[in-house]
Amino acid sequence: MAVVGTGAAGALVAVQLCETAARRRTPLDLVLIDPAAEAGRGTAYATEVPEHRLNVPVGGMSCYPDDAGHFRRWLCRHGESTVTAADFASRHRFGSYLADTLGRAVIAAHGTVAVRRLRTRATGCADTADGRFVLRLADGGTVTADGVVLATGPATGTARWAPADLRDSARFIAAPWAPGALDPVGADDDVLLVGTGLTAVDLALVLDRPGRTVHALSRSGLLPRPHAVAPLPPVPPPPGLTALPLHRLRTALRRHVAASLRDHGDWRPALDGLRPAIGALWQGLTDEERAAFLDRDATRWNVHRHRMAPATAETVARARAAHRLRVHAGRITAARPVDDGRIAVDLADGRELTVAWVVDCTGPGLRVDATTDPLWSTLLTDGLAVPGPLGIGVATDAGRLRDARGATSRALFTLGAPRRGELWETTAIPEIRAQAREIAEAVLAPLTRAPHPARRRPTDQFGLPLSTHAAAAAAYRSGLARVVTVRAKAAEAFARSTALDPGFALGHAALALLGHECGVDVDVHRELADAQRGVAERGDERERSFVDVVTRRIEQTGPTAGADGDRALVDHLDRHPVDAFALSIAVPTIAFSGVGDLDGTLAQRLVEHTAPAYDGHWFPTSLLAFLRQEQGRVDEAGFLATAALAAEPASGHAAHALAHVHYESGAHRAGRDWLDGWIGGQGRGAVHRAHFSWHVALHELALDDTEAVRRRWFAQLAPRQVNGVRALVDSGSLLWRARMTRNWTGAVPVDGVLDAVARDLLERPATAFTALHSAVALTAAGDLPALRRLRAHAAGADAVQREVIAPLCHALEAVLEERWPAAVDGLRGLLPTLRRVGGSAAQREVVEETLLHALLEAGQCDAARHLLEERLDRRSSPLDRRRLADLPS
């Protein structure tokens, strides 16, 4: 497959071809043809001027139609951690993103897709007798391909609008984006930009300086409108617009815009809501109506539809206010040189502008038959392509070129600007990325072989079939074994499975889940999108159900999202009880946050329901041990945990359950000694070693052993030992508990913990469990502004964050502001709801510790005494006995 052009359109096609071919294991030779030094930039994104910003917010510029946040996450990983979906990135930055995404896709597809880049230009294309295509190259070579994608971008403008004297003038710059085109412009030279669209705006930013006047001229004299600083959601248009003739369509759209102004105070949501329907609206018009639109409506449409970034609009407004930028409405009729070397331009209304330079900013031409590109000229001359409606672009059928006979090409494609005659709006990234995916599908669908029906699929260790090959299945089994034993390097094993088979949905789903709930360093939403695409192409009912469960957990939105996701998981386990990964997700022991407490015993019922399918395996026994201690059935939990450890001494679930048994029964010395030994022995490979160390420190805290707590923290829980979510959940919470119990005097070293945690994890956590520990760590750091930002995030997140975490943040704000009665009221009211957050009672106890501290600070000694007595009734604790004895009688 040959892709001609590696600007945005070509790069997006190449990404989709690489990823889809790799996912389907379809061998492909891909040739990228473009003289540019770097793929992905083209003309639009090669500019290095920082003020040249995208005219679409970051949230609309992802390479992937099914992953809107991909570009924002890329920016966050590359030094712009505070960027939001509503921000406007620089165009050069976006070019870097395209190049990096393509590079990663090429690397990931290595072994399935062979990629060559030819640094030259395609100058012609001819078909062969066997249905292939021969591309002629500017360097004299040729490329023969089974298929060709023409990703050539917008046609070059011809400046036919300009009088001959102007076109022939040395003071006329016809191609302003060509390297060095503006170098001759002197520091004090006045400049006339012909055109007032986004190209003119970009060049006005480059040329603006004190002492120079930049003139911008167009027939309308209208500049692009700015985007809103705080954009509103799109407003869908009324139904039935596509059936209307143009005169009635104008009326309906005016009413649509007026309604948006009336209801929202802004016209932009109305136009944004039209975007998905623009292609259908354009195709519903006759050629006469399209011509009328171009004559009467296109200019106003363009200035409202293709807007400036707010920062760009502010800069333009300042330049206009200072009279360094002057905008004119008019048409050039003649041009002539004047004595001082400048050029005088005559306008149709009799005015004259004398400037040093005239720059063509009218943008690309619409008519393909006016192009000077030898490739397209050859295609049109030979009948392999024909002009589109009104001569705009070329005629296609879903991206396949139509020839002079009206037939659709089997394997000659185009996308983006050449399809403008048929689609009108087709030059922006959201449209081009969707077209790129359609082309990849059209190219590869005939080449993808259906799986052999008699082929036996490999299975996981519990007998469930896996839709992959043996090598990837072996890597997946290794990852699953590490998940059920809570051992390290599960993510590495799953990543190995997807590297061996990029279309293996369960491997991607596992990585997405580990990133979402355990803080593993993966691109969660990219992995999830890959899982969804993979399972749609080749996945059985069980795998589709599992990916749906993972999707619901990651994309929790709406008031019932968490409950809906839990029900989906329960239904999945009803149908597939031996799905050990799903059972791991459902039971909140140590690795995952588990199901919500829908009826008080849901996790227990799940384990008891699925256990018979495991035929005595130690795995469900270890989970049940943890649940029993949460229910207060400590002796039974100890028996079950011991039995599971006898069968699998490395079982992290069983060891974790036994750690809780020792803590809840008050056997702190025995628990400290046993767990210390397990960590140094069978637990050496545990993925959550920091959490087991936290449990040992919890015993030491209960023993009121201040020095042991400090030694434990520095040796096993300080940031140099722990990073990411574990630093937040274990290291941060221990510091706060030690401070609340006065086992840590002076400032606690929590700043290092915060530095070890990504800012998104702190202030925009995905789960309520993580959010609780974020709130605790930020309180320990005394960071009141960040705590308030976390509260704002929680208020707009899932139901548990809204109803538990947001009030918790509010109560902790009172702690930081030493408003102790308010803190007591807030924290006390939250205690009954904390189970909804997930995790263990020992982890959630940090809120109770904070309440006890607030009671003491508020002077409510009787309430503090009552709480301590309740705690001592639950379990022995030298720490609580000391605190009770210290209370005034």
Short mmCIF file of N, CA and C in Angstrom, two decimals, residues 560-683:
data_model
loop_
_atom_site.label_atom_id
_atom_site.label_comp_id
_atom_site.label_asym_id
_atom_site.label_seq_id
_atom_site.Cartn_x
_atom_site.Cartn_y
_atom_site.Cartn_z
N THR A 560 -26.00 6.57 38.19
CA THR A 560 -26.08 5.14 38.53
C THR A 560 -24.95 4.35 37.91
N ALA A 561 -23.91 5.04 37.44
CA ALA A 561 -22.86 4.36 36.68
C ALA A 561 -22.18 3.27 37.50
N GLY A 562 -21.82 3.57 38.75
CA GLY A 562 -21.13 2.58 39.56
C GLY A 562 -21.97 1.34 39.79
N ALA A 563 -23.25 1.54 40.12
CA ALA A 563 -24.15 0.41 40.35
C ALA A 563 -24.35 -0.38 39.07
N ASP A 564 -24.49 0.32 37.93
CA ASP A 564 -24.66 -0.38 36.65
C ASP A 564 -23.44 -1.23 36.34
N GLY A 565 -22.25 -0.67 36.59
CA GLY A 565 -21.04 -1.43 36.35
C GLY A 565 -20.94 -2.66 37.25
N ASP A 566 -21.35 -2.52 38.51
CA ASP A 566 -21.33 -3.66 39.43
C ASP A 566 -22.29 -4.75 38.96
N ARG A 567 -23.46 -4.34 38.50
CA ARG A 567 -24.43 -5.34 38.03
C ARG A 567 -23.91 -6.07 36.80
N ALA A 568 -23.22 -5.32 35.92
CA ALA A 568 -22.64 -5.96 34.74
C ALA A 568 -21.60 -7.00 35.16
N LEU A 569 -20.80 -6.68 36.19
CA LEU A 569 -19.80 -7.61 36.67
C LEU A 569 -20.45 -8.84 37.30
N VAL A 570 -21.51 -8.62 38.07
CA VAL A 570 -22.23 -9.73 38.69
C VAL A 570 -22.82 -10.63 37.61
N ASP A 571 -23.44 -10.04 36.61
CA ASP A 571 -24.02 -10.83 35.52
C ASP A 571 -22.94 -11.62 34.79
N HIS A 572 -21.79 -11.01 34.60
CA HIS A 572 -20.68 -11.69 33.93
C HIS A 572 -20.25 -12.92 34.73
N LEU A 573 -20.13 -12.77 36.03
CA LEU A 573 -19.70 -13.90 36.86
C LEU A 573 -20.77 -14.96 36.98
N ASP A 574 -22.03 -14.57 36.88
CA ASP A 574 -23.10 -15.58 36.85
C ASP A 574 -22.94 -16.50 35.64
N ARG A 575 -22.56 -15.90 34.50
CA ARG A 575 -22.40 -16.68 33.26
C ARG A 575 -21.04 -17.36 33.18
N HIS A 576 -20.03 -16.74 33.81
CA HIS A 576 -18.66 -17.24 33.67
C HIS A 576 -18.00 -17.28 35.05
N PRO A 577 -18.46 -18.17 35.92
CA PRO A 577 -17.98 -18.15 37.32
C PRO A 577 -16.49 -18.41 37.47
N VAL A 578 -15.86 -19.07 36.49
CA VAL A 578 -14.46 -19.41 36.63
C VAL A 578 -13.55 -18.35 36.02
N ASP A 579 -14.11 -17.18 35.68
CA ASP A 579 -13.28 -16.07 35.20
C ASP A 579 -12.58 -15.45 36.40
N ALA A 580 -11.36 -15.89 36.66
CA ALA A 580 -10.64 -15.49 37.87
C ALA A 580 -10.31 -14.01 37.86
N PHE A 581 -10.03 -13.45 36.67
CA PHE A 581 -9.73 -12.02 36.62
C PHE A 581 -10.96 -11.22 37.04
N ALA A 582 -12.12 -11.59 36.54
CA ALA A 582 -13.35 -10.89 36.90
C ALA A 582 -13.63 -11.01 38.40
N LEU A 583 -13.37 -12.20 38.95
CA LEU A 583 -13.58 -12.37 40.39
C LEU A 583 -12.61 -11.52 41.18
N SER A 584 -11.37 -11.38 40.69
CA SER A 584 -10.41 -10.51 41.36
C SER A 584 -10.90 -9.07 41.39
N ILE A 585 -11.51 -8.64 40.28
CA ILE A 585 -12.04 -7.27 40.22
C ILE A 585 -13.18 -7.10 41.22
N ALA A 586 -14.00 -8.12 41.37
CA ALA A 586 -15.23 -7.99 42.14
C ALA A 586 -15.00 -7.92 43.64
N VAL A 587 -13.94 -8.59 44.12
CA VAL A 587 -13.76 -8.72 45.57
C VAL A 587 -12.70 -7.71 46.02
N PRO A 588 -13.09 -6.76 46.86
CA PRO A 588 -12.17 -5.68 47.26
C PRO A 588 -11.18 -6.13 48.33
N THR A 589 -10.12 -6.79 47.92
CA THR A 589 -9.13 -7.26 48.88
C THR A 589 -7.92 -6.33 48.92
N ILE A 590 -7.13 -6.33 47.83
CA ILE A 590 -5.93 -5.50 47.84
C ILE A 590 -5.66 -4.91 46.47
N ALA A 591 -5.96 -5.64 45.38
CA ALA A 591 -5.57 -5.17 44.06
C ALA A 591 -6.58 -4.22 43.46
N PHE A 592 -7.88 -4.52 43.62
CA PHE A 592 -8.93 -3.74 42.97
C PHE A 592 -9.92 -3.24 44.00
N SER A 593 -10.70 -2.23 43.58
CA SER A 593 -11.61 -1.60 44.54
C SER A 593 -12.88 -2.40 44.77
N GLY A 594 -13.15 -3.42 43.93
CA GLY A 594 -14.27 -4.31 44.17
C GLY A 594 -15.61 -3.73 43.79
N VAL A 595 -16.65 -4.55 44.00
CA VAL A 595 -18.01 -4.09 43.74
C VAL A 595 -18.47 -3.22 44.90
N GLY A 596 -19.45 -2.34 44.61
CA GLY A 596 -20.05 -1.55 45.66
C GLY A 596 -20.91 -2.42 46.55
N ASP A 597 -21.21 -1.92 47.70
CA ASP A 597 -21.96 -2.70 48.68
C ASP A 597 -23.46 -2.55 48.39
N LEU A 598 -23.91 -3.16 47.27
CA LEU A 598 -25.29 -2.94 46.85
C LEU A 598 -26.29 -3.47 47.86
N ASP A 599 -26.01 -4.62 48.47
CA ASP A 599 -26.96 -5.16 49.44
C ASP A 599 -26.26 -5.67 50.71
N GLY A 600 -25.03 -5.29 50.90
CA GLY A 600 -24.31 -5.63 52.12
C GLY A 600 -23.52 -6.91 52.05
N THR A 601 -23.88 -7.85 51.17
CA THR A 601 -23.17 -9.13 51.13
C THR A 601 -22.84 -9.55 49.70
N LEU A 602 -22.79 -8.59 48.80
CA LEU A 602 -22.65 -8.92 47.39
C LEU A 602 -21.34 -9.65 47.11
N ALA A 603 -20.22 -9.12 47.59
CA ALA A 603 -18.93 -9.76 47.32
C ALA A 603 -18.90 -11.18 47.88
N GLN A 604 -19.45 -11.33 49.09
CA GLN A 604 -19.49 -12.66 49.69
C GLN A 604 -20.30 -13.63 48.83
N ARG A 605 -21.45 -13.18 48.35
CA ARG A 605 -22.29 -14.05 47.52
C ARG A 605 -21.59 -14.42 46.23
N LEU A 606 -20.83 -13.47 45.69
CA LEU A 606 -20.11 -13.76 44.45
C LEU A 606 -19.07 -14.86 44.67
N VAL A 607 -18.32 -14.75 45.75
CA VAL A 607 -17.29 -15.76 46.02
C VAL A 607 -17.93 -17.11 46.30
N GLU A 608 -18.98 -17.11 47.12
CA GLU A 608 -19.61 -18.39 47.47
C GLU A 608 -20.28 -19.02 46.25
N HIS A 609 -20.81 -18.18 45.35
CA HIS A 609 -21.47 -18.68 44.15
C HIS A 609 -20.47 -19.27 43.17
N THR A 610 -19.31 -18.64 43.04
CA THR A 610 -18.34 -19.09 42.05
C THR A 610 -17.39 -20.17 42.57
N ALA A 611 -17.23 -20.29 43.88
CA ALA A 611 -16.23 -21.21 44.44
C ALA A 611 -16.38 -22.65 43.94
N PRO A 612 -17.60 -23.21 43.85
CA PRO A 612 -17.69 -24.60 43.38
C PRO A 612 -17.08 -24.84 42.00
N ALA A 613 -17.11 -23.81 41.15
CA ALA A 613 -16.56 -23.97 39.80
C ALA A 613 -15.04 -24.13 39.82
N TYR A 614 -14.40 -23.74 40.92
CA TYR A 614 -12.93 -23.82 41.01
C TYR A 614 -12.46 -25.16 41.58
N ASP A 615 -13.40 -25.98 42.03
CA ASP A 615 -13.09 -27.35 42.47
C ASP A 615 -11.99 -27.39 43.52
N GLY A 616 -12.17 -26.59 44.59
CA GLY A 616 -11.24 -26.64 45.71
C GLY A 616 -9.98 -25.84 45.55
N HIS A 617 -9.88 -25.04 44.49
CA HIS A 617 -8.69 -24.23 44.27
C HIS A 617 -8.54 -23.21 45.41
N TRP A 618 -7.29 -22.90 45.74
CA TRP A 618 -7.01 -21.99 46.87
C TRP A 618 -7.45 -20.55 46.60
N PHE A 619 -7.64 -20.16 45.32
CA PHE A 619 -7.89 -18.75 45.00
C PHE A 619 -9.19 -18.23 45.63
N PRO A 620 -10.35 -18.85 45.39
CA PRO A 620 -11.55 -18.31 46.05
C PRO A 620 -11.49 -18.42 47.57
N THR A 621 -10.77 -19.41 48.07
CA THR A 621 -10.62 -19.52 49.53
C THR A 621 -9.91 -18.30 50.09
N SER A 622 -8.89 -17.83 49.39
CA SER A 622 -8.14 -16.65 49.87
C SER A 622 -9.02 -15.41 49.85
N LEU A 623 -9.88 -15.30 48.84
CA LEU A 623 -10.79 -14.15 48.78
C LEU A 623 -11.82 -14.21 49.90
N LEU A 624 -12.35 -15.39 50.13
CA LEU A 624 -13.36 -15.54 51.18
C LEU A 624 -12.76 -15.24 52.55
N ALA A 625 -11.49 -15.57 52.74
CA ALA A 625 -10.83 -15.26 54.02
C ALA A 625 -10.85 -13.76 54.27
N PHE A 626 -10.57 -12.99 53.24
CA PHE A 626 -10.58 -11.53 53.41
C PHE A 626 -11.99 -11.04 53.74
N LEU A 627 -12.99 -11.56 53.04
CA LEU A 627 -14.36 -11.11 53.28
C LEU A 627 -14.84 -11.45 54.68
N ARG A 628 -14.44 -12.62 55.16
CA ARG A 628 -14.87 -13.03 56.51
C ARG A 628 -14.34 -12.08 57.58
N GLN A 629 -13.08 -11.63 57.46
CA GLN A 629 -12.56 -10.72 58.48
C GLN A 629 -13.27 -9.37 58.39
N GLU A 630 -13.67 -8.95 57.16
CA GLU A 630 -14.42 -7.70 57.03
C GLU A 630 -15.78 -7.80 57.70
N GLN A 631 -16.32 -9.02 57.73
CA GLN A 631 -17.61 -9.25 58.37
C GLN A 631 -17.48 -9.46 59.88
N GLY A 632 -16.24 -9.43 60.41
CA GLY A 632 -16.03 -9.64 61.84
C GLY A 632 -15.90 -11.09 62.23
N ARG A 633 -15.91 -11.99 61.26
CA ARG A 633 -15.78 -13.43 61.55
C ARG A 633 -14.29 -13.77 61.50
N VAL A 634 -13.59 -13.26 62.51
CA VAL A 634 -12.12 -13.25 62.47
C VAL A 634 -11.54 -14.66 62.56
N ASP A 635 -12.08 -15.49 63.43
CA ASP A 635 -11.53 -16.85 63.59
C ASP A 635 -11.67 -17.64 62.30
N GLU A 636 -12.87 -17.54 61.67
CA GLU A 636 -13.08 -18.26 60.42
C GLU A 636 -12.15 -17.72 59.33
N ALA A 637 -11.96 -16.40 59.31
CA ALA A 637 -11.06 -15.80 58.32
C ALA A 637 -9.64 -16.32 58.50
N GLY A 638 -9.19 -16.44 59.75
CA GLY A 638 -7.84 -16.95 60.00
C GLY A 638 -7.70 -18.38 59.52
N PHE A 639 -8.71 -19.21 59.74
CA PHE A 639 -8.66 -20.61 59.31
C PHE A 639 -8.57 -20.68 57.78
N LEU A 640 -9.40 -19.91 57.08
CA LEU A 640 -9.41 -19.93 55.62
C LEU A 640 -8.09 -19.40 55.04
N ALA A 641 -7.57 -18.33 55.62
CA ALA A 641 -6.32 -17.77 55.13
C ALA A 641 -5.17 -18.75 55.31
N THR A 642 -5.14 -19.43 56.44
CA THR A 642 -4.09 -20.41 56.69
C THR A 642 -4.17 -21.57 55.71
N ALA A 643 -5.42 -22.01 55.41
CA ALA A 643 -5.60 -23.10 54.45
C ALA A 643 -5.12 -22.68 53.06
N ALA A 644 -5.45 -21.47 52.64
CA ALA A 644 -5.03 -21.00 51.32
C ALA A 644 -3.51 -20.88 51.24
N LEU A 645 -2.90 -20.40 52.32
CA LEU A 645 -1.44 -20.25 52.33
C LEU A 645 -0.74 -21.60 52.33
N ALA A 646 -1.37 -22.59 52.92
CA ALA A 646 -0.79 -23.94 52.88
C ALA A 646 -0.74 -24.46 51.45
N ALA A 647 -1.78 -24.12 50.64
CA ALA A 647 -1.81 -24.55 49.25
C ALA A 647 -0.92 -23.69 48.36
N GLU A 648 -0.86 -22.39 48.63
CA GLU A 648 -0.06 -21.46 47.84
C GLU A 648 0.57 -20.44 48.78
N PRO A 649 1.78 -20.72 49.28
CA PRO A 649 2.40 -19.83 50.28
C PRO A 649 2.62 -18.40 49.79
N ALA A 650 2.63 -18.20 48.46
CA ALA A 650 2.86 -16.84 47.93
C ALA A 650 1.56 -16.08 47.72
N SER A 651 0.41 -16.65 48.11
CA SER A 651 -0.87 -15.99 47.86
C SER A 651 -0.96 -14.67 48.61
N GLY A 652 -0.91 -13.57 47.85
CA GLY A 652 -1.01 -12.26 48.48
C GLY A 652 -2.36 -12.01 49.11
N HIS A 653 -3.44 -12.53 48.49
CA HIS A 653 -4.78 -12.35 49.06
C HIS A 653 -4.87 -13.00 50.44
N ALA A 654 -4.36 -14.24 50.56
CA ALA A 654 -4.43 -14.93 51.84
C ALA A 654 -3.55 -14.25 52.88
N ALA A 655 -2.34 -13.85 52.49
CA ALA A 655 -1.46 -13.15 53.42
C ALA A 655 -2.10 -11.84 53.88
N HIS A 656 -2.74 -11.16 52.95
CA HIS A 656 -3.41 -9.91 53.30
C HIS A 656 -4.55 -10.16 54.28
N ALA A 657 -5.32 -11.22 54.03
CA ALA A 657 -6.42 -11.55 54.94
C ALA A 657 -5.88 -11.86 56.34
N LEU A 658 -4.78 -12.61 56.42
CA LEU A 658 -4.22 -12.96 57.72
C LEU A 658 -3.68 -11.72 58.43
N ALA A 659 -3.11 -10.77 57.66
CA ALA A 659 -2.66 -9.51 58.27
C ALA A 659 -3.83 -8.78 58.92
N HIS A 660 -4.98 -8.78 58.28
CA HIS A 660 -6.16 -8.15 58.86
C HIS A 660 -6.67 -8.93 60.07
N VAL A 661 -6.60 -10.25 59.99
CA VAL A 661 -7.03 -11.07 61.13
C VAL A 661 -6.22 -10.69 62.37
N HIS A 662 -4.90 -10.60 62.20
CA HIS A 662 -4.06 -10.24 63.35
C HIS A 662 -4.41 -8.84 63.84
N TYR A 663 -4.64 -7.90 62.93
CA TYR A 663 -4.92 -6.52 63.35
C TYR A 663 -6.26 -6.42 64.05
N GLU A 664 -7.31 -7.02 63.46
CA GLU A 664 -8.65 -6.88 64.03
C GLU A 664 -8.79 -7.66 65.33
N SER A 665 -7.96 -8.69 65.53
CA SER A 665 -8.03 -9.45 66.78
C SER A 665 -7.11 -8.87 67.85
N GLY A 666 -6.35 -7.84 67.50
CA GLY A 666 -5.47 -7.20 68.47
C GLY A 666 -4.19 -7.95 68.71
N ALA A 667 -3.87 -8.94 67.86
CA ALA A 667 -2.63 -9.71 68.02
C ALA A 667 -1.50 -8.97 67.31
N HIS A 668 -1.15 -7.80 67.81
CA HIS A 668 -0.25 -6.92 67.08
C HIS A 668 1.19 -7.44 67.05
N ARG A 669 1.67 -7.98 68.15
CA ARG A 669 3.06 -8.48 68.14
C ARG A 669 3.18 -9.70 67.23
N ALA A 670 2.24 -10.63 67.37
CA ALA A 670 2.28 -11.83 66.52
C ALA A 670 2.11 -11.44 65.05
N GLY A 671 1.21 -10.52 64.79
CA GLY A 671 0.98 -10.08 63.42
C GLY A 671 2.19 -9.39 62.84
N ARG A 672 2.83 -8.53 63.63
CA ARG A 672 4.04 -7.84 63.16
C ARG A 672 5.12 -8.86 62.80
N ASP A 673 5.35 -9.83 63.66
CA ASP A 673 6.44 -10.77 63.45
C ASP A 673 6.15 -11.70 62.27
N TRP A 674 4.89 -12.21 62.18
CA TRP A 674 4.57 -13.13 61.07
C TRP A 674 4.68 -12.40 59.73
N LEU A 675 4.11 -11.22 59.65
CA LEU A 675 4.08 -10.51 58.37
C LEU A 675 5.47 -10.05 57.96
N ASP A 676 6.28 -9.64 58.92
CA ASP A 676 7.66 -9.27 58.62
C ASP A 676 8.40 -10.45 57.98
N GLY A 677 8.16 -11.63 58.54
CA GLY A 677 8.80 -12.83 57.98
C GLY A 677 8.28 -13.17 56.59
N TRP A 678 6.98 -13.02 56.37
CA TRP A 678 6.42 -13.35 55.05
C TRP A 678 6.94 -12.38 53.99
N ILE A 679 7.02 -11.09 54.33
CA ILE A 679 7.53 -10.10 53.37
C ILE A 679 8.95 -10.45 52.95
N GLY A 680 9.77 -10.90 53.89
CA GLY A 680 11.15 -11.25 53.57
C GLY A 680 11.30 -12.61 52.92
N GLY A 681 10.22 -13.42 52.91
CA GLY A 681 10.29 -14.77 52.34
C GLY A 681 9.41 -14.91 51.13
N GLN A 682 8.25 -15.57 51.30
CA GLN A 682 7.36 -15.82 50.17
C GLN A 682 6.80 -14.53 49.55
N GLY A 683 6.79 -13.45 50.32
CA GLY A 683 6.23 -12.20 49.82
C GLY A 683 7.21 -11.31 49.10
#
